[in-house]
XYZ file of C-alpha atoms in Angstrom:
188
model
C -8.225 -89.968 -33.502
C -6.524 -87.062 -35.218
C -9.190 -84.709 -33.905
C -8.523 -85.888 -30.344
C -4.780 -85.357 -30.782
C -5.352 -81.922 -32.264
C -7.750 -81.020 -29.477
C -5.278 -82.302 -26.890
C -2.442 -80.247 -28.478
C -4.619 -77.123 -28.444
C -5.557 -77.605 -24.782
C -1.931 -78.137 -23.776
C -0.836 -75.064 -25.785
C -3.619 -72.988 -24.288
C -2.673 -74.083 -20.744
C 0.980 -73.350 -21.428
C 0.259 -69.877 -22.759
C -2.132 -69.049 -19.938
C 0.487 -70.155 -17.400
C 3.063 -67.780 -18.910
C 0.605 -64.887 -18.807
C 0.249 -65.184 -15.041
C 3.830 -64.015 -14.453
C 3.120 -60.385 -13.578
C 5.715 -57.601 -13.561
C 5.279 -57.279 -9.810
C 6.120 -60.991 -9.433
C 9.322 -60.482 -11.384
C 10.298 -57.478 -9.256
C 9.474 -59.388 -6.066
C 11.640 -62.325 -7.121
C 14.529 -59.955 -7.940
C 14.222 -58.331 -4.505
C 14.210 -61.773 -2.871
C 17.412 -62.679 -4.730
C 19.077 -59.454 -3.550
C 18.101 -60.109 0.059
C 19.478 -63.627 -0.103
C 22.762 -62.185 -1.291
C 25.162 -63.154 -3.995
C 27.088 -66.318 -3.128
C 30.209 -64.722 -4.651
C 29.724 -61.510 -2.686
C 32.440 -62.438 -0.181
C 35.098 -61.327 -2.691
C 35.677 -57.575 -2.545
C 35.477 -56.037 -5.971
C 38.524 -53.947 -6.977
C 38.084 -50.192 -7.133
C 38.692 -48.165 -10.278
C 41.740 -46.698 -8.581
C 43.271 -50.151 -8.058
C 42.484 -51.193 -11.609
C 44.115 -48.075 -13.028
C 47.240 -48.539 -10.934
C 47.564 -52.066 -12.233
C 47.206 -50.941 -15.836
C 49.292 -47.804 -15.660
C 51.861 -47.071 -12.965
C 52.122 -43.387 -12.052
C 55.593 -41.867 -12.106
C 56.898 -39.414 -9.513
C 56.837 -36.433 -11.873
C 53.127 -36.923 -12.539
C 52.365 -37.270 -8.829
C 54.385 -34.148 -8.043
C 52.640 -32.128 -10.760
C 49.235 -33.350 -9.573
C 50.041 -32.352 -5.988
C 51.272 -28.906 -7.011
C 48.317 -28.277 -9.296
C 45.849 -29.512 -6.680
C 47.318 -27.056 -4.183
C 47.143 -24.297 -6.806
C 43.441 -25.010 -7.398
C 42.732 -24.900 -3.670
C 44.473 -21.565 -3.196
C 42.875 -20.226 -6.386
C 39.446 -20.958 -4.895
C 40.463 -19.155 -1.718
C 41.501 -16.044 -3.616
C 38.361 -16.045 -5.765
C 36.197 -16.416 -2.663
C 37.947 -13.438 -1.079
C 37.012 -11.314 -4.125
C 33.335 -12.208 -4.023
C 32.187 -9.540 -1.509
C 33.310 -6.760 -3.851
C 31.303 -8.095 -6.784
C 28.176 -9.149 -4.926
C 27.940 -7.079 -1.748
C 29.764 -3.735 -1.374
C 30.735 -2.561 -4.846
C 31.665 0.952 -3.753
C 34.208 -0.012 -1.116
C 37.742 1.160 -1.940
C 39.288 -1.333 0.477
C 37.472 -4.265 -1.178
C 38.622 -3.042 -4.594
C 42.220 -3.039 -3.374
C 41.661 -6.510 -1.951
C 40.524 -7.724 -5.410
C 43.682 -6.292 -6.972
C 45.870 -7.976 -4.325
C 44.107 -11.309 -4.746
C 44.578 -11.124 -8.528
C 48.296 -10.504 -8.092
C 48.571 -13.491 -5.735
C 46.745 -15.755 -8.211
C 48.958 -14.570 -11.060
C 52.151 -15.312 -9.097
C 51.011 -18.845 -8.267
C 49.790 -19.361 -11.811
C 53.192 -18.330 -13.176
C 54.933 -20.897 -10.959
C 52.625 -23.710 -12.111
C 52.878 -22.605 -15.742
C 56.686 -22.873 -15.674
C 56.638 -26.472 -14.386
C 57.211 -29.315 -16.861
C 53.819 -30.761 -17.804
C 53.401 -34.561 -17.880
C 51.672 -35.925 -20.981
C 48.462 -36.866 -19.133
C 48.032 -33.262 -17.978
C 48.309 -31.597 -21.404
C 44.550 -30.911 -21.541
C 44.708 -29.352 -18.096
C 47.653 -27.250 -19.227
C 45.556 -25.901 -22.128
C 42.755 -25.047 -19.694
C 45.318 -23.303 -17.515
C 46.523 -21.238 -20.484
C 42.951 -20.124 -21.191
C 42.481 -19.209 -17.549
C 45.689 -17.184 -17.607
C 44.348 -15.174 -20.560
C 41.133 -14.450 -18.648
C 43.145 -13.529 -15.547
C 45.309 -11.118 -17.541
C 42.261 -9.400 -19.028
C 40.562 -9.258 -15.645
C 43.642 -7.858 -13.923
C 44.181 -5.293 -16.686
C 40.599 -4.030 -16.355
C 40.752 -3.918 -12.575
C 44.081 -2.056 -12.512
C 42.795 0.637 -14.895
C 39.888 1.644 -12.683
C 39.581 2.946 -9.181
C 35.908 2.506 -8.376
C 33.958 1.544 -11.490
C 30.370 2.621 -11.761
C 27.441 1.154 -13.666
C 28.419 -0.539 -16.897
C 32.113 -0.704 -16.028
C 31.320 -2.519 -12.813
C 29.114 -5.026 -14.650
C 31.921 -5.612 -17.151
C 34.361 -6.259 -14.295
C 31.913 -8.682 -12.709
C 31.688 -10.488 -16.046
C 35.485 -10.906 -16.079
C 35.299 -12.220 -12.521
C 32.625 -14.746 -13.493
C 34.649 -15.867 -16.526
C 37.619 -16.564 -14.275
C 35.386 -18.574 -11.935
C 34.072 -20.601 -14.890
C 37.622 -21.279 -16.089
C 38.636 -22.316 -12.582
C 35.798 -24.843 -12.497
C 36.799 -26.185 -15.918
C 40.362 -26.673 -14.687
C 39.086 -28.447 -11.596
C 36.922 -30.819 -13.669
C 39.820 -31.642 -15.989
C 42.168 -32.116 -13.027
C 39.735 -34.505 -11.314
C 39.158 -36.410 -14.552
C 42.882 -36.945 -15.104
C 43.784 -37.961 -11.566
C 40.909 -40.441 -11.547
C 41.937 -41.761 -14.953
C 45.513 -42.427 -13.848
C 44.377 -43.870 -10.519
C 45.520 -41.152 -8.136
C 42.099 -40.452 -6.706
């Protein structure tokens, strides 16, 4: 009798294990796809966006919004000025008019940078302010080098292009930090 029970237990265990082995990975994927097509019964409720969640957690004061607007405009105009300089560094390096255009664009960036730098900086934008300070240092070096030369040749030109590229890199770092902060506080 015990042998029959043992044999029965082994057969049942074997059938159970063989039944579990038939569940292929493709069957699992197919069942997941079927569930997605059927839809989630709770899907009628719209999930809140990150922006809404951040506004609920942390209200944004007017000073922060104003600073964000001003800095966003500064970044946009900064990109415009940098783009206007590009032909000198990548197309017609020997053009006196393009060189003068680079000098004018640098002066315009510096003026706008000075205005932003003098504004009171909200706490959430302190990291952006540090990036802005670094960019101002690069701008000063770049402007100093460009003002000293008329039409640089060879190595001088390559050095000037390097300053230009450093300013572009700093501009992109400021933009990333700006976007990170405005998303964090729920303004984006």
